Amino acid sequence: AGIRPGSVVETDRLPSDVRNRAIEAVDSYGARVTIGDVASRAGLKLDEAERALQALAADTGGFLEVSDEGDVLYVFPRDYRSKLAAKSLRMKIEPLLDKLKEATAYLIRVSFGTALIASIVIVYTTIIALITSRSDEDNRGRRGRSYDSSFTFFFRPSDLFWYWDPYYYRRRQMSKDRMNFVESVFSFVFGDGNPNQGIEEERWKLIGEYITSNGGVVTAEELAPYLDVLPTEETDDESFILPVLLRYDGHPEVDDEGNILYRFPSLQKTASSRRVGRLEYVGKKWAKWVNGVERYFKEKKWQFSKTGPSEKAMVIGLGALNLFGVVVLDSMLRNTTVTPRGFISFVADLFPLLQTYAAFFAIPFFRWFLLRKTNADIEKRNQARQQRAQALELPDPSLRRKLLNARDMARRTVIGSDRIVYSTEEDFSEQDYEGRDWDQRFREL
C-alpha cells in the first residue's frame, strides 16, 4: 500500500554479477537482444537472463518486440546505462564498497605481516625482562636501550609506508615489483587466493558462445572440452552434458544414423545480423579457434606463494624465531617466581594470542600437501579436456559424420525489424497490422 508502480528499482533486486554480465551482453549486441543472446554471451541461465532483461527494461524505458513466430526481443535506448546509473542508488554505492573491501583485505594482509614483527619484539623483550628482573634499574634501562637497537634490526619503517600512502595498493597492482616483507608473510602462510576465481563464469560463456556459433545444435564430443570429463578410454558416458541442457534449455535429438545430437532452440534465435563461421567447420581447422571460441577450457594451477625466494627464507626464519621465543617464554612464565607486574603482566594476559599467532605458521606445511593434490586433480582434468579437444582435430569417420550431421541440423534465425509484428513502444491501435489477424496468431501461440 502506498507504493507507486515503477518506484522500485527492479535492477537492484538482481545479483550484481548477473546485472553486470547482462549489461555487457546487451552492449555487445547493440542494445537489441533476445534472451538467448544474453544467456549465451554472459553465460547466464535462461531464466536469469530473462529476469535481468525484464528488470533492465523496466528501469530504463526499454520496450519489447514480438516477431511473427512469437519470439520476444528486448530493445533498449542508447542512453539506457546513464538512465540506470541515475536511478539506482546501489550502482552508485557499489564502487565505493568495492574499494572499501579491497582496502580492508589489503589491510588484513599487511597487518598479519606486521604482527610477526610485533610478536617477536614482544616475546623477546619479555624474555629479556624476565632474565634481568633482579637487576638494578640502571642495568634494566641500559638493556632496554640495547633492545631498541635490535628492534631497528628486525623492523624496517619503510615497510609501513603504505599506512600513509592511499595509492600504494593500486600502484603495487600495476607494477611488477616484488611484495614487500609485510605482504609476503600473509602470502606465505595463507597463499594468494584462488587463481580460478570467476572462471566458472568464463566456462559458461565459452559453452554458450560455442553453441550459438554452431547454430544451436552440437554433439556431446564438442562440449566435452569445456566440461569436467574423464578421458575417452575410461568412459563413453554422455551424462556430463546434463548441466548444459538444464542451463540452456536443450534437448536431445536423434539423426538419421542414430547419433544423439543436442539442440538448444533458445540459442538459435538472435537479434544480431553478424555472420558466424561456416557450419561445416569441423576437423583440422578446429585446432586453433572454433568460430572465435577457445578450443578447450583450462584451469589454472594453485601457486603456493608469489613471494620470492629471499622473502620466503626471511619469513621462514622469522617464523621459526618467533615460535622458538614463544616456547621459551611459555616455560619461563610457568616457572617464574616473580609476581608479574607492569609490562610482564600485560604480556602474560596477551600470551594465548601470541601462541595462537605462532601456531599459524604450521599452516603452510599442511597447505603444501593439499596444493599438491589439488594441482594433480587440476592437471588430470585439463589433460582430459585437452584429449577430448585433440579428438576433434582429427575426428575418425564416424565422429566426422556425426559432426557434419549436427551442422546440417543447425539453424540460426536472425530476427530483423521486418519480422516484428508487435512492439510495446507504440500504441496498439497505431501499429500496421490487422487486429483480427494478430488476435488469431496470439491465441495460436
Tab-separated table of C-alpha atoms in Angstrom:
chain	number	residue	atom	x	y	z
A	1	ALA	CA	0.000	0.000	0.000
A	2	GLY	CA	1.288	3.447	-0.934
A	3	ILE	CA	3.985	2.135	-3.281
A	4	ARG	CA	3.619	3.515	-6.793
A	5	PRO	CA	4.306	1.194	-9.752
A	6	GLY	CA	7.793	1.862	-11.037
A	7	SER	CA	9.031	3.423	-7.786
A	8	VAL	CA	11.131	0.326	-7.008
A	9	VAL	CA	14.395	-0.112	-8.935
A	10	GLU	CA	13.968	-3.641	-10.252
A	11	THR	CA	17.633	-3.964	-11.230
A	12	ASP	CA	18.680	-3.541	-7.602
A	13	ARG	CA	16.975	-6.852	-6.837
A	14	LEU	CA	19.372	-8.686	-9.149
A	15	PRO	CA	22.746	-10.055	-8.008
A	16	SER	CA	25.464	-7.630	-9.051
A	17	ASP	CA	27.306	-10.119	-11.270
A	18	VAL	CA	24.101	-11.104	-13.097
A	19	ARG	CA	23.248	-7.465	-13.720
A	20	ASN	CA	26.742	-6.531	-14.927
A	21	ARG	CA	27.102	-9.553	-17.201
A	22	ALA	CA	23.683	-8.906	-18.710
A	23	ILE	CA	24.549	-5.256	-19.372
A	24	GLU	CA	27.801	-6.234	-21.084
A	25	ALA	CA	25.925	-8.709	-23.270
A	26	VAL	CA	23.305	-6.095	-24.206
A	27	ASP	CA	26.065	-3.658	-25.170
A	28	SER	CA	27.844	-6.245	-27.306
A	29	TYR	CA	24.658	-6.852	-29.329
A	30	GLY	CA	23.827	-3.181	-29.813
A	31	ALA	CA	21.009	-2.899	-27.237
A	32	ARG	CA	18.632	-5.170	-29.200
A	33	VAL	CA	18.717	-8.727	-27.932
A	34	THR	CA	16.893	-11.980	-27.390
A	35	ILE	CA	17.053	-13.924	-24.153
A	36	GLY	CA	19.290	-16.470	-25.878
A	37	ASP	CA	21.717	-13.740	-26.957
A	38	VAL	CA	22.242	-12.597	-23.385
A	39	ALA	CA	22.326	-16.107	-21.918
A	40	SER	CA	24.980	-17.326	-24.360
A	41	ARG	CA	27.165	-14.219	-24.277
A	42	ALA	CA	27.006	-13.708	-20.498
A	43	GLY	CA	26.993	-17.386	-19.519
A	44	LEU	CA	23.741	-16.957	-17.598
A	45	LYS	CA	20.887	-19.392	-17.182
A	46	LEU	CA	17.938	-18.614	-19.422
A	47	ASP	CA	15.705	-17.642	-16.503
A	48	GLU	CA	18.465	-15.420	-15.079
A	49	ALA	CA	18.876	-13.698	-18.432
A	50	GLU	CA	15.123	-13.191	-18.736
A	51	ARG	CA	14.812	-11.680	-15.262
A	52	ALA	CA	17.777	-9.388	-15.916
A	53	LEU	CA	16.332	-8.160	-19.231
A	54	GLN	CA	12.913	-7.552	-17.694
A	55	ALA	CA	14.456	-5.548	-14.847
A	56	LEU	CA	16.653	-3.511	-17.204
A	57	ALA	CA	13.699	-2.770	-19.490
A	58	ALA	CA	11.518	-1.689	-16.564
A	59	ASP	CA	14.184	0.657	-15.172
A	60	THR	CA	15.469	2.209	-18.402
A	61	GLY	CA	12.382	2.601	-20.565
A	62	GLY	CA	13.181	-0.354	-22.784
A	63	PHE	CA	10.445	-1.979	-24.808
A	64	LEU	CA	9.554	-5.388	-26.223
A	65	GLU	CA	9.188	-6.546	-29.795
A	66	VAL	CA	7.398	-9.698	-30.877
A	67	SER	CA	8.266	-11.461	-34.111
A	68	ASP	CA	5.903	-13.245	-36.488
A	69	GLU	CA	6.884	-16.538	-34.790
A	70	GLY	CA	6.225	-15.257	-31.275
A	71	ASP	CA	9.848	-14.596	-30.310
A	72	VAL	CA	10.352	-11.759	-27.837
A	73	LEU	CA	13.134	-9.207	-28.247
A	74	TYR	CA	14.230	-6.558	-25.766
A	75	VAL	CA	15.194	-3.158	-27.159
A	76	PHE	CA	16.921	-0.516	-25.055
A	77	PRO	CA	17.525	3.204	-25.640
A	78	ARG	CA	21.060	4.277	-26.394
A	79	ASP	CA	21.418	6.052	-23.081
A	80	TYR	CA	19.985	3.195	-21.006
A	81	ARG	CA	23.192	2.885	-18.979
A	82	SER	CA	23.079	6.512	-17.839
A	83	LYS	CA	19.375	6.207	-17.036
A	84	LEU	CA	20.047	3.126	-14.937
A	85	ALA	CA	23.005	4.717	-13.139
A	86	ALA	CA	20.923	7.808	-12.307
A	87	LYS	CA	18.071	5.703	-10.956
A	88	SER	CA	19.962	3.049	-8.979
A	89	LEU	CA	21.496	4.101	-5.682
A	90	ARG	CA	23.030	0.649	-5.368
A	91	MET	CA	25.082	1.121	-8.538
A	92	LYS	CA	26.421	4.398	-7.166
A	93	ILE	CA	27.433	2.858	-3.850
A	94	GLU	CA	28.913	-0.397	-5.177
A	95	PRO	CA	32.202	1.132	-6.480
A	96	LEU	CA	32.820	2.690	-3.063
A	97	LEU	CA	32.049	-0.603	-1.303
A	98	ASP	CA	34.380	-2.470	-3.662
A	99	LYS	CA	37.201	-0.047	-2.864
A	100	LEU	CA	36.475	-0.418	0.849
A	101	LYS	CA	36.584	-4.211	0.603
A	102	GLU	CA	39.818	-4.020	-1.354
A	103	ALA	CA	41.406	-1.702	1.198
A	104	THR	CA	40.198	-3.859	4.100
A	105	ALA	CA	41.575	-7.037	2.523
A	106	TYR	CA	44.917	-5.370	1.966
A	107	LEU	CA	44.952	-4.010	5.499
A	108	ILE	CA	44.437	-7.538	6.832
A	109	ARG	CA	47.304	-8.842	4.689
A	110	VAL	CA	49.850	-6.278	5.828
A	111	SER	CA	48.628	-6.327	9.429
A	112	PHE	CA	49.310	-10.056	9.611
A	113	GLY	CA	52.889	-9.479	8.494
A	114	THR	CA	53.324	-6.540	10.849
A	115	ALA	CA	52.053	-8.745	13.682
A	116	LEU	CA	55.038	-11.086	13.153
A	117	ILE	CA	57.444	-8.240	13.839
A	118	ALA	CA	55.378	-7.126	16.827
A	119	SER	CA	55.206	-10.679	18.213
A	120	ILE	CA	58.979	-11.146	18.004
A	121	VAL	CA	59.556	-7.791	19.662
A	122	ILE	CA	57.098	-8.514	22.493
A	123	VAL	CA	58.272	-12.096	23.091
A	124	TYR	CA	61.982	-11.359	23.236
A	125	THR	CA	61.504	-8.141	25.164
A	126	THR	CA	59.600	-10.119	27.792
A	127	ILE	CA	62.283	-12.829	27.877
A	128	ILE	CA	64.955	-10.183	28.446
A	129	ALA	CA	62.806	-8.520	31.094
A	130	LEU	CA	62.344	-11.804	32.973
A	131	ILE	CA	66.034	-12.638	32.803
A	132	THR	CA	67.026	-9.236	34.115
A	133	SER	CA	64.158	-8.839	36.586
A	134	ARG	CA	66.580	-8.982	39.509
A	135	SER	CA	68.980	-6.408	38.126
A	136	ASP	CA	69.070	-2.813	39.264
A	137	GLU	CA	67.183	-0.022	37.483
A	138	ASP	CA	70.273	1.308	35.697
A	139	ASN	CA	71.116	-2.064	34.166
A	140	ARG	CA	67.479	-2.576	33.260
A	141	GLY	CA	67.408	0.791	31.492
A	142	ARG	CA	70.616	0.045	29.578
A	143	ARG	CA	69.279	-3.321	28.477
A	144	GLY	CA	66.033	-1.679	27.392
A	145	ARG	CA	68.068	0.776	25.261
A	146	SER	CA	70.085	-2.092	23.806
A	147	TYR	CA	66.813	-3.762	22.868
A	148	ASP	CA	65.770	-0.662	20.967
A	149	SER	CA	68.647	-1.221	18.546
A	150	SER	CA	67.528	-4.815	17.987
A	151	PHE	CA	64.060	-3.521	17.232
A	152	THR	CA	65.556	-1.481	14.382
A	153	PHE	CA	67.258	-4.624	13.088
A	154	PHE	CA	64.037	-6.607	12.796
A	155	PHE	CA	61.773	-3.812	11.632
A	156	ARG	CA	62.108	-1.585	8.576
A	157	PRO	CA	59.982	1.581	8.843
A	158	SER	CA	59.765	1.648	5.041
A	159	ASP	CA	57.587	-1.471	5.215
A	160	LEU	CA	54.853	0.603	6.814
A	161	PHE	CA	54.825	3.469	4.286
A	162	TRP	CA	51.539	2.058	2.993
A	163	TYR	CA	49.848	3.410	6.113
A	164	TRP	CA	50.290	6.954	4.825
A	165	ASP	CA	50.082	6.262	1.081
A	166	PRO	CA	46.442	5.808	-0.070
A	167	TYR	CA	47.550	4.901	-3.603
A	168	TYR	CA	50.109	2.273	-2.578
A	169	TYR	CA	47.869	-0.733	-3.186
A	170	ARG	CA	46.810	0.414	-6.646
A	171	ARG	CA	50.408	1.217	-7.605
A	172	ARG	CA	51.580	-2.180	-6.374
A	173	GLN	CA	48.934	-3.920	-8.502
A	174	MET	CA	50.031	-2.025	-11.600
A	175	SER	CA	53.735	-2.682	-11.047
A	176	LYS	CA	55.588	-5.969	-11.391
A	177	ASP	CA	57.775	-5.418	-8.340
A	178	ARG	CA	58.016	-7.989	-5.604
A	179	MET	CA	55.895	-7.840	-2.483
A	180	ASN	CA	57.353	-6.075	0.498
A	181	PHE	CA	58.053	-8.141	3.575
A	182	VAL	CA	54.823	-7.493	5.473
A	183	GLU	CA	52.817	-8.630	2.439
A	184	SER	CA	54.943	-11.729	1.899
A	185	VAL	CA	54.177	-13.058	5.409
A	186	PHE	CA	50.459	-13.376	4.687
A	187	SER	CA	51.160	-14.743	1.200
A	188	PHE	CA	53.484	-17.433	2.576
A	189	VAL	CA	51.082	-18.534	5.312
A	190	PHE	CA	47.719	-18.335	3.541
A	191	GLY	CA	48.582	-18.088	-0.158
A	192	ASP	CA	47.337	-15.542	-2.663
A	193	GLY	CA	43.747	-16.618	-3.198
A	194	ASN	CA	42.025	-18.817	-5.728
A	195	PRO	CA	43.635	-18.406	-9.185
A	196	ASN	CA	40.390	-19.662	-10.756
A	197	GLN	CA	38.187	-17.023	-9.158
A	198	GLY	CA	35.325	-16.296	-11.569
A	199	ILE	CA	36.468	-18.950	-14.008
A	200	GLU	CA	33.112	-20.754	-13.911
A	201	GLU	CA	31.527	-17.687	-15.484
A	202	GLU	CA	34.119	-17.872	-18.267
A	203	ARG	CA	33.417	-21.575	-18.742
A	204	TRP	CA	29.689	-20.962	-19.315
A	205	LYS	CA	30.443	-18.083	-21.643
A	206	LEU	CA	32.636	-20.387	-23.737
A	207	ILE	CA	29.933	-23.040	-23.840
A	208	GLY	CA	27.177	-20.563	-24.719
A	209	GLU	CA	29.245	-18.908	-27.448
A	210	TYR	CA	30.231	-22.277	-28.903
A	211	ILE	CA	26.633	-23.483	-29.118
A	212	THR	CA	25.465	-20.198	-30.626
A	213	SER	CA	28.275	-20.038	-33.165
A	214	ASN	CA	27.392	-23.538	-34.378
A	215	GLY	CA	23.722	-22.929	-34.994
A	216	GLY	CA	22.358	-24.273	-31.710
A	217	VAL	CA	22.977	-27.972	-32.487
A	218	VAL	CA	26.074	-29.694	-31.123
A	219	THR	CA	27.364	-33.099	-30.128
A	220	ALA	CA	28.488	-34.179	-26.665
A	221	GLU	CA	32.028	-34.559	-28.025
A	222	GLU	CA	32.092	-30.867	-28.915
A	223	LEU	CA	31.155	-29.702	-25.420
A	224	ALA	CA	33.374	-32.210	-23.610
A	225	PRO	CA	36.484	-29.938	-23.875
A	226	TYR	CA	34.670	-27.343	-21.758
A	227	LEU	CA	33.304	-29.651	-19.036
A	228	ASP	CA	34.726	-31.889	-16.302
A	229	VAL	CA	35.052	-35.213	-18.094
A	230	LEU	CA	37.019	-38.431	-17.881
A	231	PRO	CA	39.475	-39.438	-20.618
A	232	THR	CA	37.816	-41.090	-23.625
A	233	GLU	CA	39.322	-44.504	-22.894
A	234	GLU	CA	37.764	-44.567	-19.417
A	235	THR	CA	34.144	-43.833	-20.341
A	236	ASP	CA	31.761	-43.248	-23.225
A	237	ASP	CA	29.005	-41.865	-20.989
A	238	GLU	CA	27.428	-38.555	-22.071
A	239	SER	CA	25.805	-37.667	-18.750
A	240	PHE	CA	28.261	-34.771	-18.391
A	241	ILE	CA	26.085	-32.865	-20.882
A	242	LEU	CA	23.122	-32.649	-18.473
A	243	PRO	CA	24.165	-29.381	-16.734
A	244	VAL	CA	24.363	-27.709	-20.153
A	245	LEU	CA	20.905	-28.951	-21.117
A	246	LEU	CA	19.450	-27.627	-17.864
A	247	ARG	CA	21.166	-24.261	-18.127
A	248	TYR	CA	20.282	-23.508	-21.746
A	249	ASP	CA	17.047	-25.500	-22.059
A	250	GLY	CA	18.395	-28.017	-24.546
A	251	HIS	CA	17.077	-31.420	-25.525
A	252	PRO	CA	18.490	-34.473	-27.329
A	253	GLU	CA	17.561	-35.408	-30.882
A	254	VAL	CA	18.484	-38.436	-32.972
A	255	ASP	CA	19.764	-38.030	-36.524
A	256	ASP	CA	19.175	-40.425	-39.424
A	257	GLU	CA	22.215	-42.516	-38.473
A	258	GLY	CA	21.114	-42.977	-34.855
A	259	ASN	CA	23.539	-40.444	-33.345
A	260	ILE	CA	22.399	-38.357	-30.392
A	261	LEU	CA	22.667	-34.614	-31.018
A	262	TYR	CA	21.667	-31.797	-28.724
A	263	ARG	CA	19.541	-28.869	-29.837
A	264	PHE	CA	19.195	-25.567	-27.965
A	265	PRO	CA	16.237	-23.699	-29.523
A	266	SER	CA	16.635	-20.577	-27.379
A	267	LEU	CA	20.199	-20.117	-28.604
A	268	GLN	CA	19.222	-20.478	-32.267
A	269	LYS	CA	17.371	-17.168	-32.401
A	270	THR	CA	19.246	-13.902	-32.303
A	271	ALA	CA	18.713	-10.219	-32.908
A	272	SER	CA	22.244	-9.847	-34.279
A	273	SER	CA	22.888	-9.992	-38.010
A	274	ARG	CA	26.592	-10.652	-37.532
A	275	ARG	CA	27.798	-13.593	-39.549
A	276	VAL	CA	29.405	-16.598	-37.943
A	277	GLY	CA	31.759	-19.160	-39.384
A	278	ARG	CA	30.779	-21.876	-41.800
A	279	LEU	CA	28.553	-24.518	-40.274
A	280	GLU	CA	30.662	-27.365	-41.680
A	281	TYR	CA	33.539	-26.128	-39.526
A	282	VAL	CA	34.959	-29.459	-38.320
A	283	GLY	CA	38.248	-31.290	-38.352
A	284	LYS	CA	41.725	-29.824	-38.623
A	285	LYS	CA	40.718	-26.143	-38.639
A	286	TRP	CA	39.243	-26.710	-35.184
A	287	ALA	CA	42.787	-26.955	-33.783
A	288	LYS	CA	43.244	-23.235	-33.061
A	289	TRP	CA	39.859	-21.487	-32.947
A	290	VAL	CA	36.244	-22.528	-33.253
A	291	ASN	CA	34.447	-19.515	-34.681
A	292	GLY	CA	36.363	-17.324	-32.240
A	293	VAL	CA	35.839	-19.595	-29.209
A	294	GLU	CA	38.783	-21.109	-27.330
A	295	ARG	CA	39.150	-24.777	-28.124
A	296	TYR	CA	39.136	-26.097	-24.576
A	297	PHE	CA	38.664	-24.923	-21.009
A	298	LYS	CA	41.841	-24.786	-18.944
A	299	GLU	CA	42.014	-24.377	-15.186
A	300	LYS	CA	44.952	-22.606	-13.576
A	301	LYS	CA	47.067	-24.389	-11.002
A	302	TRP	CA	47.322	-23.081	-7.462
A	303	GLN	CA	50.578	-21.380	-6.548
A	304	PHE	CA	51.980	-21.890	-3.067
A	305	SER	CA	53.044	-18.247	-2.789
A	306	LYS	CA	54.012	-15.414	-5.103
A	307	THR	CA	56.819	-14.313	-2.803
A	308	GLY	CA	60.409	-14.550	-3.978
A	309	PRO	CA	62.991	-16.990	-2.571
A	310	SER	CA	64.635	-14.381	-0.342
A	311	GLU	CA	61.298	-13.281	1.132
A	312	LYS	CA	60.319	-16.911	1.758
A	313	ALA	CA	63.604	-17.574	3.535
A	314	MET	CA	63.133	-14.474	5.690
A	315	VAL	CA	59.553	-15.389	6.588
A	316	ILE	CA	60.573	-18.953	7.492
A	317	GLY	CA	63.470	-17.686	9.600
A	318	LEU	CA	61.446	-15.100	11.487
A	319	GLY	CA	58.516	-17.502	11.901
A	320	ALA	CA	60.838	-20.097	13.432
A	321	LEU	CA	62.434	-17.439	15.620
A	322	ASN	CA	59.020	-16.333	16.860
A	323	LEU	CA	57.906	-19.914	17.537
A	324	PHE	CA	61.106	-20.660	19.468
A	325	GLY	CA	60.652	-17.482	21.501
A	326	VAL	CA	57.032	-18.352	22.337
A	327	VAL	CA	58.055	-21.830	23.540
A	328	VAL	CA	60.851	-20.393	25.708
A	329	LEU	CA	58.628	-17.638	27.087
A	330	ASP	CA	55.911	-20.163	27.943
A	331	SER	CA	58.384	-22.144	30.018
A	332	MET	CA	59.697	-19.023	31.726
A	333	LEU	CA	56.222	-17.734	32.615
A	334	ARG	CA	55.313	-21.103	34.109
A	335	ASN	CA	58.461	-21.301	36.241
A	336	THR	CA	58.984	-17.687	37.255
A	337	THR	CA	58.866	-16.884	40.949
A	338	VAL	CA	58.409	-13.187	40.362
A	339	THR	CA	54.883	-11.834	40.504
A	340	PRO	CA	54.146	-10.425	37.028
A	341	ARG	CA	53.723	-6.684	37.072
A	342	GLY	CA	53.506	-3.932	34.514
A	343	PHE	CA	54.669	-4.979	31.054
A	344	ILE	CA	55.204	-8.625	32.043
A	345	SER	CA	51.665	-8.831	33.399
A	346	PHE	CA	50.349	-7.380	30.156
A	347	VAL	CA	52.271	-9.973	28.104
A	348	ALA	CA	51.053	-12.799	30.359
A	349	ASP	CA	47.467	-11.782	29.622
A	350	LEU	CA	48.284	-11.476	25.912
A	351	PHE	CA	50.220	-14.746	25.742
A	352	PRO	CA	47.365	-17.017	24.487
A	353	LEU	CA	47.052	-14.707	21.489
A	354	LEU	CA	50.809	-14.898	20.846
A	355	GLN	CA	50.631	-18.697	20.971
A	356	THR	CA	47.752	-18.737	18.507
A	357	TYR	CA	49.631	-16.462	16.125
A	358	ALA	CA	52.755	-18.641	16.316
A	359	ALA	CA	50.641	-21.712	15.524
A	360	PHE	CA	49.543	-20.125	12.226
A	361	PHE	CA	52.985	-20.873	10.819
A	362	ALA	CA	52.139	-24.570	10.776
A	363	ILE	CA	49.519	-23.833	8.104
A	364	PRO	CA	51.986	-23.646	5.153
A	365	PHE	CA	53.136	-27.208	5.884
A	366	PHE	CA	49.623	-28.637	5.525
A	367	ARG	CA	48.780	-26.283	2.672
A	368	TRP	CA	51.750	-27.538	0.662
A	369	PHE	CA	50.466	-31.134	0.787
A	370	LEU	CA	46.917	-30.016	-0.004
A	371	LEU	CA	48.044	-27.988	-3.035
A	372	ARG	CA	49.942	-30.946	-4.425
A	373	LYS	CA	46.748	-32.999	-4.533
A	374	THR	CA	44.660	-30.068	-5.790
A	375	ASN	CA	47.073	-29.324	-8.637
A	376	ALA	CA	47.285	-33.005	-9.541
A	377	ASP	CA	43.489	-33.099	-9.894
A	378	ILE	CA	43.519	-29.907	-11.964
A	379	GLU	CA	46.196	-31.327	-14.243
A	380	LYS	CA	44.180	-34.510	-14.695
A	381	ARG	CA	41.050	-32.543	-15.667
A	382	ASN	CA	42.999	-30.302	-18.035
A	383	GLN	CA	44.587	-33.297	-19.738
A	384	ALA	CA	41.201	-34.999	-20.145
A	385	ARG	CA	39.716	-31.870	-21.737
A	386	GLN	CA	42.741	-31.421	-23.968
A	387	GLN	CA	42.467	-35.044	-25.073
A	388	ARG	CA	38.817	-34.503	-25.982
A	389	ALA	CA	39.802	-31.399	-27.953
A	390	GLN	CA	42.507	-33.281	-29.834
A	391	ALA	CA	39.946	-35.906	-30.849
A	392	LEU	CA	38.045	-33.142	-32.656
A	393	GLU	CA	41.134	-32.010	-34.557
A	394	LEU	CA	41.387	-35.312	-36.429
A	395	PRO	CA	37.978	-36.975	-35.977
A	396	ASP	CA	37.507	-40.582	-37.040
A	397	PRO	CA	34.968	-41.200	-39.843
A	398	SER	CA	32.028	-41.900	-37.509
A	399	LEU	CA	32.662	-38.796	-35.400
A	400	ARG	CA	33.135	-36.692	-38.517
A	401	ARG	CA	29.754	-37.796	-39.900
A	402	LYS	CA	28.175	-37.050	-36.538
A	403	LEU	CA	29.644	-33.539	-36.526
A	404	LEU	CA	28.535	-32.878	-40.091
A	405	ASN	CA	25.022	-34.076	-39.271
A	406	ALA	CA	24.962	-31.596	-36.374
A	407	ARG	CA	25.989	-28.809	-38.779
A	408	ASP	CA	23.267	-29.860	-41.236
A	409	MET	CA	20.618	-29.738	-38.490
A	410	ALA	CA	21.846	-26.388	-37.200
A	411	ARG	CA	19.690	-23.329	-37.737
A	412	ARG	CA	20.406	-19.736	-36.868
A	413	THR	CA	17.423	-17.415	-37.126
A	414	VAL	CA	18.115	-13.686	-37.266
A	415	ILE	CA	15.072	-11.690	-36.174
A	416	GLY	CA	15.223	-8.442	-38.102
A	417	SER	CA	12.927	-5.432	-37.970
A	418	ASP	CA	10.955	-6.753	-40.952
A	419	ARG	CA	9.736	-9.697	-38.861
A	420	ILE	CA	8.358	-7.646	-35.969
A	421	VAL	CA	4.565	-7.724	-35.740
A	422	TYR	CA	4.093	-6.018	-32.386
A	423	SER	CA	6.041	-3.565	-30.256
A	424	THR	CA	5.259	-2.095	-26.845
A	425	GLU	CA	6.933	1.142	-27.958
A	426	GLU	CA	3.818	2.192	-29.915
A	427	ASP	CA	0.165	2.206	-29.078
A	428	PHE	CA	-1.668	-0.947	-30.104
A	429	SER	CA	-4.028	0.905	-32.480
A	430	GLU	CA	-1.164	2.652	-34.287
A	431	GLN	CA	0.629	-0.485	-35.443
A	432	ASP	CA	0.235	-1.512	-39.070
A	433	TYR	CA	-1.365	-4.927	-38.912
A	434	GLU	CA	-4.935	-6.134	-38.718
A	435	GLY	CA	-6.099	-6.614	-35.149
A	436	ARG	CA	-8.088	-9.697	-36.018
A	437	ASP	CA	-5.076	-11.404	-37.615
A	438	TRP	CA	-2.957	-10.544	-34.577
A	439	ASP	CA	-5.508	-11.938	-32.137
A	440	GLN	CA	-5.687	-15.171	-34.054
A	441	ARG	CA	-1.910	-15.604	-34.144
A	442	PHE	CA	-1.600	-14.675	-30.482
A	443	ARG	CA	-4.172	-17.340	-29.497
A	444	GLU	CA	-2.305	-19.895	-31.599
A	445	LEU	CA	0.980	-19.064	-29.862
